[in-house]
CSV table of C-alpha atoms in Angstrom, one decimal:
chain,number,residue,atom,x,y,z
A,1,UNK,CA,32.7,12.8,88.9
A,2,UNK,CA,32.0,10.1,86.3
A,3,UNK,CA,32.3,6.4,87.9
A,4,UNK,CA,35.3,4.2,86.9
A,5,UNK,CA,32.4,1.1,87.3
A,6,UNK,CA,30.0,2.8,84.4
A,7,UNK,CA,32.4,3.1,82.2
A,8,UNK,CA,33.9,-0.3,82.6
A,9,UNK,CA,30.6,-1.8,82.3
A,10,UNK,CA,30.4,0.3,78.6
A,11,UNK,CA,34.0,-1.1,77.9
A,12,UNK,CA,33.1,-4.8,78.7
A,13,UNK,CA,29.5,-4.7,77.4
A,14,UNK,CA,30.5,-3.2,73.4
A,15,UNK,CA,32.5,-6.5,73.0
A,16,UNK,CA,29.5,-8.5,73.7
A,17,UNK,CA,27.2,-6.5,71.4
A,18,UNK,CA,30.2,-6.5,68.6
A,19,UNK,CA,30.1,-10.4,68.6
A,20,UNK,CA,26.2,-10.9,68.6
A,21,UNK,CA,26.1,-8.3,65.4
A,22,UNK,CA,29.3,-9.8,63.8
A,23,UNK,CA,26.8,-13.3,64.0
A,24,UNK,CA,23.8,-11.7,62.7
A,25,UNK,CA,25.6,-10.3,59.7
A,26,UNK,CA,27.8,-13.6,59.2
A,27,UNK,CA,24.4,-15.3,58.9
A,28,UNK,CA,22.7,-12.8,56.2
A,29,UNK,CA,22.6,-14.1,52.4
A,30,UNK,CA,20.9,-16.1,50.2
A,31,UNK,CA,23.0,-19.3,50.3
A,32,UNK,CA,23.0,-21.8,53.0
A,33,UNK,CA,25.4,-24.8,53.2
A,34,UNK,CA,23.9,-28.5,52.1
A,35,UNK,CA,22.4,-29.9,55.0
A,36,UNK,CA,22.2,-27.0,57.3
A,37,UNK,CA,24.5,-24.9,59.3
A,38,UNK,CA,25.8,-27.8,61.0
A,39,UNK,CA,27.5,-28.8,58.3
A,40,UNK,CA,29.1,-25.6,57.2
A,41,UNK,CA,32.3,-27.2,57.3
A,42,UNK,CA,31.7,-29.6,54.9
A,43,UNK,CA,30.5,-27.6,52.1
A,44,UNK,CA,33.7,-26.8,50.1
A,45,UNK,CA,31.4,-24.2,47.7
A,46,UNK,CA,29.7,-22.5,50.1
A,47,UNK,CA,32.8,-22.1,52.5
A,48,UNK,CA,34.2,-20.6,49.2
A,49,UNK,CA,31.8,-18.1,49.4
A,50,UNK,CA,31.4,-17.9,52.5
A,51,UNK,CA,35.1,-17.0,53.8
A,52,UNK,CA,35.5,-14.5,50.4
A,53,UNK,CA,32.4,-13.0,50.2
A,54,UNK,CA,30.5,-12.7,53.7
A,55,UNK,CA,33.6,-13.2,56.3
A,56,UNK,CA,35.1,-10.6,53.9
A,57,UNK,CA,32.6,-8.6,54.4
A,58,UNK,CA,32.4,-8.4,58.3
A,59,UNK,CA,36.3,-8.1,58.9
A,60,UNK,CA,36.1,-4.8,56.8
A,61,UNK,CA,33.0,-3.1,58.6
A,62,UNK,CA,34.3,-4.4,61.9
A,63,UNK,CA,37.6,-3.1,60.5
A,64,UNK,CA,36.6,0.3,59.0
A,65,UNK,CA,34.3,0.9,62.2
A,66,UNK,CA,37.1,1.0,64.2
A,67,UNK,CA,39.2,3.3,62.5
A,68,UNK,CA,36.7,5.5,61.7
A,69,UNK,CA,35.6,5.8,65.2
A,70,UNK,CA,39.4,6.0,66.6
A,71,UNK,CA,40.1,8.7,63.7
A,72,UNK,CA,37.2,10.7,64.8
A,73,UNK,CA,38.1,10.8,68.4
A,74,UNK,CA,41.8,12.0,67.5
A,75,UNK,CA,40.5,14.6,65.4
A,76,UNK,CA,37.9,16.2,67.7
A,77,UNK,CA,40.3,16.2,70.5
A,78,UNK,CA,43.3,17.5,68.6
A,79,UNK,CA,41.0,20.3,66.8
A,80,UNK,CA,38.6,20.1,70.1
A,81,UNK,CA,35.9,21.0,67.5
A,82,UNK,CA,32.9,18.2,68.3
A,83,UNK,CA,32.1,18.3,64.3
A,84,UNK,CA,35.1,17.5,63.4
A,85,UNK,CA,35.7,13.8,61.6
A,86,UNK,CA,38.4,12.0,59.8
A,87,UNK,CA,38.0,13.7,56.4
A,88,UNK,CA,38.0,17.0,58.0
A,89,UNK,CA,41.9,16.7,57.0
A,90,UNK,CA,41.2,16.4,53.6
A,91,UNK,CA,43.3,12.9,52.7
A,92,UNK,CA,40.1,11.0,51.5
A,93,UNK,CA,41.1,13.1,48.5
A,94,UNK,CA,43.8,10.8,47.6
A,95,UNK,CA,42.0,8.0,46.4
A,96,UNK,CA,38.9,9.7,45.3
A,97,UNK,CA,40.4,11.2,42.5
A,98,UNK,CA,42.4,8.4,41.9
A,99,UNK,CA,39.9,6.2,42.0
A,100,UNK,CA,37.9,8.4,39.4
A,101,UNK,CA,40.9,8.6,37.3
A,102,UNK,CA,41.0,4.7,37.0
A,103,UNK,CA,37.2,4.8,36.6
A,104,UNK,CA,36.8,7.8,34.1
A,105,UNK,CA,39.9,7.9,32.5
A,106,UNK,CA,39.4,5.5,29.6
A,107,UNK,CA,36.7,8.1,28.4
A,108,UNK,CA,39.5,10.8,28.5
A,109,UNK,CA,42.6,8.9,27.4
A,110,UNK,CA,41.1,6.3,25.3
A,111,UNK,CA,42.6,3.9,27.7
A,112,UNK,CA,40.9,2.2,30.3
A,113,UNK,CA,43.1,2.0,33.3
A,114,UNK,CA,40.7,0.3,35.7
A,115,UNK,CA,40.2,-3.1,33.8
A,116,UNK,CA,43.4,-3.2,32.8
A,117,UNK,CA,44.9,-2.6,36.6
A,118,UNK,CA,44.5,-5.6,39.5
A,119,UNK,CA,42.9,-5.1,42.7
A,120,UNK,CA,46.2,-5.0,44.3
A,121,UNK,CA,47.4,-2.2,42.0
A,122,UNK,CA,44.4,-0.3,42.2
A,123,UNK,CA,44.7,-0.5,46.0
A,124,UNK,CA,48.3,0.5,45.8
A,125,UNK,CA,47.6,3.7,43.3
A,126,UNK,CA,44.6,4.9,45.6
A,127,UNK,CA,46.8,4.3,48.7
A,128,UNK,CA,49.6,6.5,47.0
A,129,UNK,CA,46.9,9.1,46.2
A,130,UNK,CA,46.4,9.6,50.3
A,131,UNK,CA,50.1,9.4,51.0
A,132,UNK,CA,50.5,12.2,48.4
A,133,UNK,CA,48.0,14.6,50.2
A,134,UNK,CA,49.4,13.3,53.3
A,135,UNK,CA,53.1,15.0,52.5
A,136,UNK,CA,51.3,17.8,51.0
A,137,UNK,CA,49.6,18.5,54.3
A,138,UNK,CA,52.7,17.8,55.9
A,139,UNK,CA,54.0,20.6,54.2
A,140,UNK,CA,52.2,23.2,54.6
A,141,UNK,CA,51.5,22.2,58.3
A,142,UNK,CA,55.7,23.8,58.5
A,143,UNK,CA,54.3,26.7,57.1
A,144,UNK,CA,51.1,27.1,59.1
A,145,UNK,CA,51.2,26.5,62.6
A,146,UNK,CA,47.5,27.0,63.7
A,147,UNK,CA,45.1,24.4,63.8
A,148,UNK,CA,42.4,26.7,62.5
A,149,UNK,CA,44.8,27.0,58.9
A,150,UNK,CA,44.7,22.9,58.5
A,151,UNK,CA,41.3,22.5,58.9
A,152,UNK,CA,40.9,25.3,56.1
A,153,UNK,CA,43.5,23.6,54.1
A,154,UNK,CA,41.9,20.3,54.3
A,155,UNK,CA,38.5,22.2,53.5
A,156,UNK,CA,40.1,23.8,50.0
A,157,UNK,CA,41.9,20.4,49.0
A,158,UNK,CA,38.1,18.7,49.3
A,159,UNK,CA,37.0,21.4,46.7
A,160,UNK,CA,40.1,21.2,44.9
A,161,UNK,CA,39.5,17.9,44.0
A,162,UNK,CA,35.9,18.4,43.8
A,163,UNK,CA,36.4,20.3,41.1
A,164,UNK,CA,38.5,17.8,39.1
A,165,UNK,CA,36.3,14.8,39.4
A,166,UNK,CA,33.3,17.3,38.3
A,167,UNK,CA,35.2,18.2,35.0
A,168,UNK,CA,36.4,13.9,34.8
A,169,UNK,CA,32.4,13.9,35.2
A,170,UNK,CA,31.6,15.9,32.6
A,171,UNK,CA,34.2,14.3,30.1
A,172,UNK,CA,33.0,11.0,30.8
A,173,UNK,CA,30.3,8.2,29.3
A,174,UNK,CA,27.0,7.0,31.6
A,175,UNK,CA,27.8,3.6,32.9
A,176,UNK,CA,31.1,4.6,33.9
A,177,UNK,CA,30.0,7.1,36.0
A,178,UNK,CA,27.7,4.9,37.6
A,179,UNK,CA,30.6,2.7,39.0
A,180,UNK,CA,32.2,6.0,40.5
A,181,UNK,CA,28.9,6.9,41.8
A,182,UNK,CA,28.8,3.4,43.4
A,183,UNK,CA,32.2,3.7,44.9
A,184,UNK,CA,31.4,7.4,46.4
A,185,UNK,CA,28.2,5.6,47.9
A,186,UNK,CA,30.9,3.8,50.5
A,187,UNK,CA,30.6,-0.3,50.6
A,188,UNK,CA,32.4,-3.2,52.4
A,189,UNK,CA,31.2,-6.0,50.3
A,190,UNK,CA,34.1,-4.9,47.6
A,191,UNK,CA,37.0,-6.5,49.5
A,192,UNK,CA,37.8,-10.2,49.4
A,193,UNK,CA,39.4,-11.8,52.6
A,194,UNK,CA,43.3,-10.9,51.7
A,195,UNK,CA,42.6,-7.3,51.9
A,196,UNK,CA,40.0,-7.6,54.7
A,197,UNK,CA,42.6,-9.1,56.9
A,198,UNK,CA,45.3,-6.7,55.5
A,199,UNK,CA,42.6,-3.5,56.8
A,200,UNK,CA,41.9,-5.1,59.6
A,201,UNK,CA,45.9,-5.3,60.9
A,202,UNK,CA,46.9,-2.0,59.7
A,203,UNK,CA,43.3,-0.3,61.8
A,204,UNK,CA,44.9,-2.2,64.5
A,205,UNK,CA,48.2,-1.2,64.8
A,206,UNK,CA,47.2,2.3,64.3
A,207,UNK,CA,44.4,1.9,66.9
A,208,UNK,CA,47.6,1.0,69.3
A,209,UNK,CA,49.6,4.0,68.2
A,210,UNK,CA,46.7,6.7,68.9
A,211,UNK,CA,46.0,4.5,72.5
A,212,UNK,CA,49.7,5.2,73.2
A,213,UNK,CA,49.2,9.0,72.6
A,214,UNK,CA,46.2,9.0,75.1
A,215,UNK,CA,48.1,10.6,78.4
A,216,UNK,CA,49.2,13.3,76.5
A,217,UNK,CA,45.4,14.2,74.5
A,218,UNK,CA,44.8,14.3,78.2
A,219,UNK,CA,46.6,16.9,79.0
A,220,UNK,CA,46.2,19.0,75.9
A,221,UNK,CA,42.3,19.0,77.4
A,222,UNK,CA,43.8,21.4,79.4
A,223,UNK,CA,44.8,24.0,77.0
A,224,UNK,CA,48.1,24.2,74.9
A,225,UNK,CA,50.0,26.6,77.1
A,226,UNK,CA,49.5,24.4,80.4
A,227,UNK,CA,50.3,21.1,78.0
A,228,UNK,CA,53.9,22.8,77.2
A,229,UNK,CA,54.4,23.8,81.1
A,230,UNK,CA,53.6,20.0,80.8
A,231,UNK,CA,56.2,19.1,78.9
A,232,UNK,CA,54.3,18.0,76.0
A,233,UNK,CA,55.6,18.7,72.4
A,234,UNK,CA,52.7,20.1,70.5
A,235,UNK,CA,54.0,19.7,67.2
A,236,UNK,CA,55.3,16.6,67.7
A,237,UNK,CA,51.4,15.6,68.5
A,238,UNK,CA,50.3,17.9,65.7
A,239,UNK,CA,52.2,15.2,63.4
A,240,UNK,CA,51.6,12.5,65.3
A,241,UNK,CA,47.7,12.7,64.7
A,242,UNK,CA,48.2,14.0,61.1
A,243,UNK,CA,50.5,10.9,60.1
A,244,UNK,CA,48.1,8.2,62.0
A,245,UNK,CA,44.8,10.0,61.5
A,246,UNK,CA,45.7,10.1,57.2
A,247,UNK,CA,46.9,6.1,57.4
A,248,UNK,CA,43.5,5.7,58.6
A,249,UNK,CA,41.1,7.5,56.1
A,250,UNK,CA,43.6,6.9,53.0
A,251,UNK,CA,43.6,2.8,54.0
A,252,UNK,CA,39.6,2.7,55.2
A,253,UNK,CA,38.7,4.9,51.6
A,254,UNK,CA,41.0,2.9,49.2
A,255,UNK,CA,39.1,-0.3,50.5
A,256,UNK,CA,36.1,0.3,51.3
A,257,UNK,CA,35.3,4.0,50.0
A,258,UNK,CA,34.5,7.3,51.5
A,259,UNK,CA,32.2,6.1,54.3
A,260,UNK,CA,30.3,9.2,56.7
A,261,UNK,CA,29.2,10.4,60.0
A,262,UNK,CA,30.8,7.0,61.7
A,263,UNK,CA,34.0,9.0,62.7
A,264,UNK,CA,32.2,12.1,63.9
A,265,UNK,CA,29.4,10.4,65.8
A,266,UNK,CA,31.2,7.4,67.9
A,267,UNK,CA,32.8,9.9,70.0
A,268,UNK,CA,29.5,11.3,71.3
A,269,UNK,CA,27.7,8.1,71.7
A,270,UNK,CA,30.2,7.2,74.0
A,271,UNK,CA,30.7,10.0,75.8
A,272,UNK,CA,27.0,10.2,76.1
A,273,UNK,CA,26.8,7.3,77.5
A,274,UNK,CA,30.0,6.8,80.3
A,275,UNK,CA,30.0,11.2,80.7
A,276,UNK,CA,33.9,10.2,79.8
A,277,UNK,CA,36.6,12.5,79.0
A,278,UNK,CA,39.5,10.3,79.6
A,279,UNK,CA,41.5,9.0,76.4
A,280,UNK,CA,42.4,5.8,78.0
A,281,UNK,CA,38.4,5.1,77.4
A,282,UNK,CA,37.3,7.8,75.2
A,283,UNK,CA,39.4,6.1,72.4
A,284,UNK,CA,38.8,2.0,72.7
A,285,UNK,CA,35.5,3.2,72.9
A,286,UNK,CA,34.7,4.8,70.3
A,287,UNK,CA,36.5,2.2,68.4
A,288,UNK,CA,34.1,-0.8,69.5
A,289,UNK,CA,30.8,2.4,69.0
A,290,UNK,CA,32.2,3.2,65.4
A,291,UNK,CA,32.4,-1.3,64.3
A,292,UNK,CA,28.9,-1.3,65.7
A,293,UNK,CA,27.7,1.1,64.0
A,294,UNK,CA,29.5,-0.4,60.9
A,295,UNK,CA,28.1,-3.5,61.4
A,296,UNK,CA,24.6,-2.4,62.3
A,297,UNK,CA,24.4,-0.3,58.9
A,298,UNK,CA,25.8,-3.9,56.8
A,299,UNK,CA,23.0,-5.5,58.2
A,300,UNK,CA,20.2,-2.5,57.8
A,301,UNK,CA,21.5,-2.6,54.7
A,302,UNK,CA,21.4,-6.3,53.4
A,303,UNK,CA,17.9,-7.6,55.9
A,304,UNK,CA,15.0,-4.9,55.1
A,305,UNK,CA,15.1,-4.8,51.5
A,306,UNK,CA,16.4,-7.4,48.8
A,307,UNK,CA,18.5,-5.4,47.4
A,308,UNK,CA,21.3,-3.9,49.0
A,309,UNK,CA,21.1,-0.3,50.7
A,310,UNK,CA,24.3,1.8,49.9
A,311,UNK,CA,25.9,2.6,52.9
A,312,UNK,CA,26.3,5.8,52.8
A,313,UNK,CA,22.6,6.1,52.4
A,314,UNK,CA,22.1,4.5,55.9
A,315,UNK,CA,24.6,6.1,58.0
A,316,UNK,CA,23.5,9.5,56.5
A,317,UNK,CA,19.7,9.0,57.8
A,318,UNK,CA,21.2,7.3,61.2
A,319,UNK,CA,23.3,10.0,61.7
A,320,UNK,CA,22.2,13.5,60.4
A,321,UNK,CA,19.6,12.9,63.4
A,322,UNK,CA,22.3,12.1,65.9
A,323,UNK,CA,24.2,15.1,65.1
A,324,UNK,CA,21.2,17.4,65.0
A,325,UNK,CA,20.2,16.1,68.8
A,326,UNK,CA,23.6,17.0,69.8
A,327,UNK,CA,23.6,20.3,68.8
A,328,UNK,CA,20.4,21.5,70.1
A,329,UNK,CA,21.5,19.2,73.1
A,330,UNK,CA,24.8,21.6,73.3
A,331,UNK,CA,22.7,25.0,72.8
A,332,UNK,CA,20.1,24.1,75.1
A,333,UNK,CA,23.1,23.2,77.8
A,334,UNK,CA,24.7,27.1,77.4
A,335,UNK,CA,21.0,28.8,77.4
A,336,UNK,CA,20.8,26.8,81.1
């Protein structure tokens, strides 16, 4: 039986080790307030940059960390696949291809929509992108009721799209495509502190919404037909974790960009370390796993080099490892 105390030591310890990372990457950059940190205050230029530029910066890793790792958690559980993570769905679509629209499509239409569009509207047409895969998925989830056919449907929608942004690709001029290579490369240094703030309350409230759904991901652990003996409406969770789980990768990728393995690893570090199956854990802990891990990769990425690291670039060399020890992990496991 796994003990209440170890896993409340995990839950109270992750806050601590958020706050000592949120510090160290609050104190990365070139720039340094006249007359030393003790004065921060007083420096009207530097708190300029400061509150836009690095506090900006923080909220949206501590932000996107958490709703990756909450995302991932409600996926795994509602597909009870361990691989599966919050673009297994398919909605990052959304604002990838409108992002490379925006990006690409002055090379097509002779019109550049990106430097004509502010970061407000961009946000808003990306954030329309994942709400229109959203319905679409809504859709077809009333005409497939197996989880097996969503996972497949989000599967052709990535391709789908794939496709398009390859023949945008092909249409399109060099240093164009290097700012949609860029975005695809996942960042939090784009937001400025409006929008950081504005992730970091919607990841919240959505956080709350998937912590309210926790009794009943505890049941369906064991098995659908004993869940409905239950009482538990299964397509009524089916939409549930649709609805919150594509407000959470449409918001974090419109922001911040498509961002990997966070969502799909947070889960298992947790449960690897607290043994835990219960949601009422499983899920604020994989939040507070997932914003250290995004802040850990912020600050990989800004302290060993002098330029910045993309993102993506770290969390796929952090976490292709991770994944790999878990899976020989599992096989080992059956062959014993």
């Amino acid at each position: 039986m796994v003990s209440d105390n170890k896993v409340k030591l995990m839950i109270g310890l992750l806050p601590i080790l958020i706050i000592l990372l949120v510090g160290v990457d609050l104190s990365l950059g070139e720039m340094t307030p006249a007359g030393g940190w003790a004065h921060i205050f007083s420096d009207s230029d530097f708190m300029v940059v400061f509150i836009n530029i690095r506090l900006a910066r923080v909220i949206s890793a501590f932000a996107a960390g958490i709703g990756l790792g909450v995302c991932g958690i409600l996926m795994q559980s509602f597909f009870r696949n361990p691989l599966a993570g919050p673009y297994v769905l398919g909605v990052h679509t959304g604002p990838m291809v409108m992002m490379a629209l925006l990006l690409l499509g002055g090379d097509i239409f002779g019109q550049n929509f990106f430097a004509e569009s502010s970061r407000i509207g961009i946000s808003f047409i990306c954030t329309l992108g994942s709400f229109a895969i959203l319905m679409l998925l809504l859709t077809l989830g009333r005409k497939f009721s197996s989880k097996s056919s969503l996972l497949i449907i989000g599967l052709l929608l990535s391709q789908m799209v794939s496709g398009f942004i390859n023949i945008l690709v092909g249409m399109s001029k060099a240093e164009n495509l290097k700012s949609l290579t860029l975005w695809n490369l996942g960042g939090f240094e784009r937001t400025v502190f409006r929008e950081s703030l504005f992730l970091l309350i919607v990841v919240l409230f959505l956080s709350l919404l998937s912590f309210i759904l926790s009794k009943r991901l505890n049941i369906l652990l064991l098995g659908e037909r004993y869940s409905v003996t239950l009482g538990v409406n299964l397509k009524k969770v089916k939409y549930l974790v649709i609805v919150i789980s594509a407000c959470f990768v449409g918001i974090i990728t419109t922001l911040c960009g498509p961002i990997s393995f966070i969502g799909i690893i947070s889960p298992h570090i947790f449960r690897r370390l607290t043994l835990c199956s219960n949601h009422y854990y499983l899920i604020p802990g994989s939040a507070m796993v997932g914003a250290c891990l995004a802040l850990s990769a912020d600050i990989i990425g800004q302290a060993l080099t002098s330029f910045y690291i993309p993102l993506n670039g770290i969390l796929g060399v952090i976490g292709v490892p991770l994944i790999f020890f878990y899976l020989f992990e599992t096989r080992e496991a059956k062959w014993q």
